[in-house]
PDB file of C-alpha atoms in Angstrom:
ATOM      1  CA  MET B  29    -112.308 221.909  32.796  1.00 42.00           C
ATOM      2  CA  SER B  30    -115.135 223.887  34.314  1.00 41.00           C
ATOM      3  CA  TYR B  31    -118.557 223.200  35.735  1.00 40.00           C
ATOM      4  CA  LEU B  32    -121.098 226.018  35.739  1.00 44.00           C
ATOM      5  CA  GLY B  33    -118.262 228.476  35.478  1.00 44.00           C
ATOM      6  CA  VAL B  34    -116.333 227.132  38.457  1.00 47.00           C
ATOM      7  CA  GLY B  35    -112.879 225.634  37.893  1.00 48.00           C
ATOM      8  CA  VAL B  36    -112.189 222.093  39.078  1.00 46.00           C
ATOM      9  CA  SER B  37    -108.775 220.831  40.135  1.00 45.00           C
ATOM     10  CA  PRO B  38    -107.740 217.339  41.307  1.00 47.00           C
ATOM     11  CA  GLY B  39    -108.738 216.660  44.899  1.00 49.00           C
ATOM     12  CA  ASN B  40    -111.174 219.573  44.958  1.00 50.00           C
ATOM     13  CA  VAL B  41    -114.813 219.931  43.999  1.00 47.00           C
ATOM     14  CA  PRO B  42    -116.863 223.103  43.697  1.00 48.00           C
ATOM     15  CA  VAL B  43    -119.205 223.819  46.568  1.00 47.00           C
ATOM     16  CA  TYR B  44    -121.189 226.557  44.840  1.00 44.00           C
ATOM     17  CA  HIS B  45    -123.385 225.573  41.905  1.00 48.00           C
ATOM     18  CA  GLY B  46    -125.434 228.734  41.838  1.00 53.00           C
ATOM     19  CA  THR B  47    -126.489 231.774  43.769  1.00 66.00           C
ATOM     20  CA  VAL B  48    -128.879 229.822  46.004  1.00 61.00           C
ATOM     21  CA  LEU B  49    -126.281 227.289  47.107  1.00 60.00           C
ATOM     22  CA  LYS B  50    -123.805 230.091  47.624  1.00 67.00           C
ATOM     23  CA  VAL B  51    -126.162 231.808  50.055  1.00 70.00           C
ATOM     24  CA  VAL B  52    -126.932 228.506  51.790  1.00 70.00           C
ATOM     25  CA  ASP B  53    -123.237 227.753  52.188  1.00 74.00           C
ATOM     26  CA  ARG B  54    -122.592 231.167  53.720  1.00 77.00           C
ATOM     27  CA  ARG B  55    -125.405 230.627  56.206  1.00 81.00           C
ATOM     28  CA  ILE B  56    -124.038 227.205  57.122  1.00 81.00           C
ATOM     29  CA  ARG B  57    -120.617 228.713  57.729  1.00 83.00           C
ATOM     30  CA  LEU B  58    -122.152 231.444  59.885  1.00 87.00           C
ATOM     31  CA  VAL B  59    -124.092 228.926  61.982  1.00 89.00           C
ATOM     32  CA  GLU B  60    -120.948 226.802  62.292  1.00 89.00           C
ATOM     33  CA  LEU B  61    -118.963 229.806  63.508  1.00 91.00           C
ATOM     34  CA  ILE B  62    -121.634 230.706  66.077  1.00 93.00           C
ATOM     35  CA  LEU B  63    -121.776 227.144  67.385  1.00 94.00           C
ATOM     36  CA  ARG B  64    -117.999 226.921  67.676  1.00 94.00           C
ATOM     37  CA  CYS B  65    -117.931 230.199  69.630  1.00 95.00           C
ATOM     38  CA  VAL B  66    -120.687 228.877  71.914  1.00 95.00           C
ATOM     39  CA  ILE B  67    -118.777 225.635  72.478  1.00 95.00           C
ATOM     40  CA  CYS B  68    -115.553 227.523  73.197  1.00 95.00           C
ATOM     41  CA  GLY B  69    -117.218 229.835  75.715  1.00 95.00           C
ATOM     42  CA  LEU B  70    -119.347 227.235  77.468  1.00 96.00           C
ATOM     43  CA  GLY B  71    -116.499 224.709  77.457  1.00 95.00           C
ATOM     44  CA  VAL B  72    -114.253 227.150  79.288  1.00 96.00           C
ATOM     45  CA  LEU B  73    -117.111 228.030  81.651  1.00 96.00           C
ATOM     46  CA  ALA B  74    -117.798 224.364  82.467  1.00 95.00           C
ATOM     47  CA  ALA B  75    -114.105 223.639  83.058  1.00 95.00           C
ATOM     48  CA  VAL B  76    -113.702 226.688  85.299  1.00 95.00           C
ATOM     49  CA  LEU B  77    -116.878 226.039  87.304  1.00 94.00           C
ATOM     50  CA  VAL B  78    -115.970 222.438  88.036  1.00 93.00           C
ATOM     51  CA  GLY B  79    -112.196 222.865  88.204  1.00 91.00           C
ATOM     52  CA  THR B  80    -112.275 225.711  90.736  1.00 91.00           C
ATOM     53  CA  ASP B  81    -115.045 224.249  92.887  1.00 85.00           C
ATOM     54  CA  SER B  82    -114.251 223.289  96.463  1.00 81.00           C
ATOM     55  CA  GLN B  83    -115.906 223.346  99.872  1.00 80.00           C
ATOM     56  CA  VAL B  84    -114.494 222.802 103.334  1.00 79.00           C
ATOM     57  CA  LYS B  85    -116.577 220.998 105.924  1.00 76.00           C
ATOM     58  CA  GLU B  86    -115.658 220.318 109.532  1.00 70.00           C
ATOM     59  CA  ILE B  87    -116.778 216.898 110.753  1.00 70.00           C
ATOM     60  CA  LEU B  88    -115.992 215.930 114.361  1.00 71.00           C
ATOM     61  CA  SER B  89    -113.184 218.507 114.507  1.00 73.00           C
ATOM     62  CA  ILE B  90    -111.747 217.126 111.269  1.00 75.00           C
ATOM     63  CA  ARG B  91    -111.646 219.476 108.297  1.00 78.00           C
ATOM     64  CA  LYS B  92    -112.489 217.797 105.008  1.00 80.00           C
ATOM     65  CA  THR B  93    -112.315 219.523 101.645  1.00 79.00           C
ATOM     66  CA  ALA B  94    -114.410 218.461  98.673  1.00 79.00           C
ATOM     67  CA  ARG B  95    -112.654 218.995  95.342  1.00 85.00           C
ATOM     68  CA  PHE B  96    -113.406 217.937  91.784  1.00 85.00           C
ATOM     69  CA  THR B  97    -110.324 215.722  91.847  1.00 87.00           C
ATOM     70  CA  ASP B  98    -112.112 213.482  94.366  1.00 85.00           C
ATOM     71  CA  MET B  99    -114.335 212.226  91.515  1.00 87.00           C
ATOM     72  CA  LYS B 100    -112.594 210.899  88.413  1.00 91.00           C
ATOM     73  CA  ALA B 101    -115.692 211.625  86.321  1.00 92.00           C
ATOM     74  CA  LEU B 102    -115.385 215.339  87.118  1.00 93.00           C
ATOM     75  CA  VAL B 103    -111.696 215.289  86.201  1.00 94.00           C
ATOM     76  CA  PHE B 104    -112.674 213.721  82.873  1.00 95.00           C
ATOM     77  CA  LEU B 105    -115.351 216.406  82.409  1.00 95.00           C
ATOM     78  CA  VAL B 106    -112.874 219.237  82.987  1.00 96.00           C
ATOM     79  CA  ILE B 107    -110.305 217.758  80.590  1.00 96.00           C
ATOM     80  CA  ALA B 108    -112.895 216.984  77.898  1.00 96.00           C
ATOM     81  CA  ASN B 109    -114.380 220.487  77.980  1.00 96.00           C
ATOM     82  CA  GLY B 110    -110.920 222.035  77.940  1.00 96.00           C
ATOM     83  CA  ILE B 111    -110.040 220.023  74.841  1.00 96.00           C
ATOM     84  CA  ALA B 112    -113.377 220.836  73.185  1.00 96.00           C
ATOM     85  CA  ALA B 113    -112.946 224.560  73.883  1.00 96.00           C
ATOM     86  CA  THR B 114    -109.422 224.608  72.441  1.00 96.00           C
ATOM     87  CA  TYR B 115    -110.485 222.613  69.392  1.00 95.00           C
ATOM     88  CA  SER B 116    -113.465 224.903  68.766  1.00 95.00           C
ATOM     89  CA  LEU B 117    -111.267 227.980  69.089  1.00 95.00           C
ATOM     90  CA  LEU B 118    -108.923 226.680  66.395  1.00 93.00           C
ATOM     91  CA  GLN B 119    -111.807 225.690  64.137  1.00 91.00           C
ATOM     92  CA  GLY B 120    -113.455 229.057  64.745  1.00 90.00           C
ATOM     93  CA  VAL B 121    -110.322 230.800  63.482  1.00 90.00           C
ATOM     94  CA  ARG B 122    -110.462 228.579  60.394  1.00 86.00           C
ATOM     95  CA  CYS B 123    -114.100 229.549  59.825  1.00 85.00           C
ATOM     96  CA  VAL B 124    -113.321 233.255  60.092  1.00 86.00           C
ATOM     97  CA  LEU B 125    -110.416 232.967  57.654  1.00 84.00           C
ATOM     98  CA  GLY B 126    -112.592 231.005  55.230  1.00 78.00           C
ATOM     99  CA  MET B 127    -115.358 233.613  55.388  1.00 77.00           C
ATOM    100  CA  VAL B 128    -112.904 236.481  54.908  1.00 79.00           C
ATOM    101  CA  LYS B 129    -111.217 234.829  51.928  1.00 76.00           C
ATOM    102  CA  GLY B 130    -114.545 233.690  50.485  1.00 67.00           C
ATOM    103  CA  SER B 131    -112.964 230.532  49.072  1.00 60.00           C
ATOM    104  CA  LEU B 132    -115.115 228.667  46.536  1.00 48.00           C
ATOM    105  CA  LEU B 133    -113.419 225.302  46.694  1.00 48.00           C
ATOM    106  CA  PHE B 134    -113.385 222.838  49.538  1.00 61.00           C
ATOM    107  CA  ASN B 135    -110.649 220.261  49.812  1.00 75.00           C
ATOM    108  CA  LYS B 136    -111.827 216.694  50.482  1.00 80.00           C
ATOM    109  CA  PRO B 137    -108.939 215.744  52.815  1.00 84.00           C
ATOM    110  CA  LEU B 138    -109.631 218.899  54.862  1.00 83.00           C
ATOM    111  CA  ALA B 139    -113.334 218.035  54.942  1.00 83.00           C
ATOM    112  CA  TRP B 140    -112.512 214.539  56.206  1.00 88.00           C
ATOM    113  CA  ALA B 141    -110.201 215.980  58.882  1.00 89.00           C
ATOM    114  CA  ILE B 142    -112.908 218.388  60.112  1.00 90.00           C
ATOM    115  CA  PHE B 143    -115.547 215.652  60.044  1.00 90.00           C
ATOM    116  CA  SER B 144    -113.318 213.247  61.993  1.00 92.00           C
ATOM    117  CA  GLY B 145    -112.378 215.916  64.541  1.00 93.00           C
ATOM    118  CA  ASP B 146    -115.992 216.945  65.107  1.00 94.00           C
ATOM    119  CA  GLN B 147    -117.075 213.337  65.503  1.00 94.00           C
ATOM    120  CA  LEU B 148    -114.318 212.685  68.031  1.00 95.00           C
ATOM    121  CA  MET B 149    -115.195 215.806  70.029  1.00 95.00           C
ATOM    122  CA  ALA B 150    -118.888 214.895  69.992  1.00 95.00           C
ATOM    123  CA  TYR B 151    -118.215 211.415  71.381  1.00 96.00           C
ATOM    124  CA  LEU B 152    -115.761 212.811  73.929  1.00 96.00           C
ATOM    125  CA  THR B 153    -118.094 215.491  75.300  1.00 96.00           C
ATOM    126  CA  VAL B 154    -121.145 213.216  75.394  1.00 96.00           C
ATOM    127  CA  ALA B 155    -119.177 210.522  77.251  1.00 96.00           C
ATOM    128  CA  ALA B 156    -117.848 213.085  79.737  1.00 95.00           C
ATOM    129  CA  VAL B 157    -121.332 214.461  80.442  1.00 96.00           C
ATOM    130  CA  ALA B 158    -122.781 210.967  80.872  1.00 95.00           C
ATOM    131  CA  ALA B 159    -120.069 209.968  83.350  1.00 94.00           C
ATOM    132  CA  ALA B 160    -120.335 213.226  85.313  1.00 93.00           C
ATOM    133  CA  ALA B 161    -124.144 213.069  85.409  1.00 91.00           C
ATOM    134  CA  GLN B 162    -124.077 209.529  86.797  1.00 89.00           C
ATOM    135  CA  SER B 163    -121.588 210.498  89.509  1.00 87.00           C
ATOM    136  CA  ALA B 164    -123.635 213.588  90.327  1.00 86.00           C
ATOM    137  CA  ALA B 165    -126.764 211.458  90.684  1.00 86.00           C
ATOM    138  CA  PHE B 166    -125.015 209.202  93.199  1.00 81.00           C
ATOM    139  CA  ALA B 167    -123.779 212.246  95.128  1.00 79.00           C
ATOM    140  CA  LYS B 168    -127.262 213.775  95.150  1.00 79.00           C
ATOM    141  CA  MET B 169    -129.384 210.711  95.904  1.00 75.00           C
ATOM    142  CA  GLY B 170    -126.884 208.305  97.410  1.00 67.00           C
ATOM    143  CA  GLN B 171    -127.156 204.539  97.157  1.00 63.00           C
ATOM    144  CA  PRO B 172    -128.809 203.045 100.269  1.00 62.00           C
ATOM    145  CA  GLU B 173    -128.231 199.464  99.110  1.00 63.00           C
ATOM    146  CA  LEU B 174    -124.469 200.071  99.141  1.00 59.00           C
ATOM    147  CA  GLN B 175    -124.628 202.408 102.148  1.00 55.00           C
ATOM    148  CA  TRP B 176    -123.460 205.356 100.072  1.00 64.00           C
ATOM    149  CA  MET B 177    -124.515 208.574 101.764  1.00 66.00           C
ATOM    150  CA  LYS B 178    -125.956 211.659 100.079  1.00 70.00           C
ATOM    151  CA  LEU B 179    -122.827 213.769  99.803  1.00 77.00           C
ATOM    152  CA  CYS B 180    -124.735 216.799  98.569  1.00 78.00           C
ATOM    153  CA  ASP B 181    -126.461 217.051 101.954  1.00 78.00           C
ATOM    154  CA  MET B 182    -123.028 217.801 103.409  1.00 80.00           C
ATOM    155  CA  TYR B 183    -121.464 219.726 100.525  1.00 80.00           C
ATOM    156  CA  GLY B 184    -124.385 221.695  99.137  1.00 81.00           C
ATOM    157  CA  LYS B 185    -122.400 224.589  97.674  1.00 87.00           C
ATOM    158  CA  PHE B 186    -119.957 222.213  96.006  1.00 86.00           C
ATOM    159  CA  CYS B 187    -122.761 220.210  94.403  1.00 87.00           C
ATOM    160  CA  ASN B 188    -124.600 223.313  93.188  1.00 90.00           C
ATOM    161  CA  GLN B 189    -121.538 224.646  91.385  1.00 91.00           C
ATOM    162  CA  VAL B 190    -120.804 221.225  89.898  1.00 91.00           C
ATOM    163  CA  GLY B 191    -124.405 221.116  88.684  1.00 91.00           C
ATOM    164  CA  GLU B 192    -123.926 224.445  86.910  1.00 93.00           C
ATOM    165  CA  GLY B 193    -120.769 223.119  85.300  1.00 94.00           C
ATOM    166  CA  ILE B 194    -122.514 219.956  84.122  1.00 94.00           C
ATOM    167  CA  ALA B 195    -125.375 222.032  82.685  1.00 95.00           C
ATOM    168  CA  SER B 196    -122.857 224.054  80.658  1.00 95.00           C
ATOM    169  CA  ALA B 197    -121.176 220.817  79.557  1.00 96.00           C
ATOM    170  CA  VAL B 198    -124.534 219.443  78.370  1.00 96.00           C
ATOM    171  CA  LEU B 199    -124.961 222.467  76.095  1.00 96.00           C
ATOM    172  CA  VAL B 200    -121.411 221.931  74.827  1.00 96.00           C
ATOM    173  CA  SER B 201    -122.107 218.292  73.973  1.00 96.00           C
ATOM    174  CA  LEU B 202    -125.411 219.102  72.225  1.00 96.00           C
ATOM    175  CA  SER B 203    -123.763 221.845  70.179  1.00 94.00           C
ATOM    176  CA  MET B 204    -120.943 219.469  69.293  1.00 95.00           C
ATOM    177  CA  VAL B 205    -123.419 216.855  68.088  1.00 95.00           C
ATOM    178  CA  VAL B 206    -125.107 219.452  65.853  1.00 94.00           C
ATOM    179  CA  LEU B 207    -121.722 220.507  64.505  1.00 92.00           C
ATOM    180  CA  SER B 208    -120.769 216.917  63.728  1.00 92.00           C
ATOM    181  CA  CYS B 209    -123.969 216.590  61.681  1.00 91.00           C
ATOM    182  CA  MET B 210    -123.146 219.805  59.818  1.00 89.00           C
ATOM    183  CA  SER B 211    -119.610 218.663  59.053  1.00 88.00           C
ATOM    184  CA  ALA B 212    -121.009 215.344  57.794  1.00 87.00           C
ATOM    185  CA  PHE B 213    -123.340 217.262  55.473  1.00 84.00           C
ATOM    186  CA  SER B 214    -120.483 219.459  54.241  1.00 80.00           C
ATOM    187  CA  LEU B 215    -118.344 216.392  53.561  1.00 82.00           C
ATOM    188  CA  PHE B 216    -120.815 214.114  51.818  1.00 81.00           C
ATOM    189  CA  ARG B 217    -122.323 216.787  49.612  1.00 78.00           C
ATOM    190  CA  LEU B 218    -118.901 217.032  47.964  1.00 76.00           C
ATOM    191  CA  TYR B 219    -119.261 213.426  46.837  1.00 76.00           C
ATOM    192  CA  GLY B 220    -122.828 214.129  45.750  1.00 67.00           C
ATOM    193  CA  GLY B 221    -121.524 216.924  43.553  1.00 53.00           C
ATOM    194  CA  SER B 222    -118.967 214.574  42.007  1.00 49.00           C
ATOM    195  CA  LYS B 223    -121.635 211.977  41.202  1.00 48.00           C
ATOM    196  CA  SER B 224    -123.893 214.554  39.526  1.00 44.00           C
ATOM    197  CA  ARG B 225    -121.013 215.673  37.289  1.00 47.00           C
ATOM    198  CA  ASN B 226    -120.141 212.106  36.348  1.00 48.00           C
ATOM    199  CA  GLY B 227    -123.785 211.417  35.547  1.00 46.00           C
ATOM    200  CA  GLY B 228    -123.949 214.517  33.369  1.00 44.00           C
ATOM    201  CA  ARG B 229    -121.151 213.206  31.170  1.00 45.00           C
ATOM    202  CA  TRP B 230    -123.256 210.280  30.071  1.00 40.00           C
TER     203      TRP B 230
END
């Protein structure tokens, strides 16, 4: 059985229904590849900036070192960005292979796996940024009601580098959200194509 000259096999549906959609699909794949490269690079940058950050301060002849491990939210941020970077690297390789092969069919189970993975990474990175941003706000402004001091007044260099890491992580989370929307579009348009074929039979 064929549809507009494209073969259909069980579990697969054609993505291309014409020259226009073929061009659109190639552009979507290119944007996806760029975003995954951005996420991989910025994810590594965020993890390195936060994970390697430390500052030693001497208080009353006592040396105290500020590290990211002192704040659980920063540990979560480093782990989340490391996972997101690794995941994006693997998906980026898949994108490159798909573009090189120029495959016309897209498998529904694979589409569901990509959609689920992107959704999970989006939630993970957004949650990590939210937790780190809240902790950073407490460190920057303190909490007078609870007698929490402004730690950034003592560890300025440490806070500045953490801020750069959080800024990179914000870009990672935003890019991941955009990617999750793109993977949702790529998934559900397969079902839209199936419905249009079923409707054409009647």
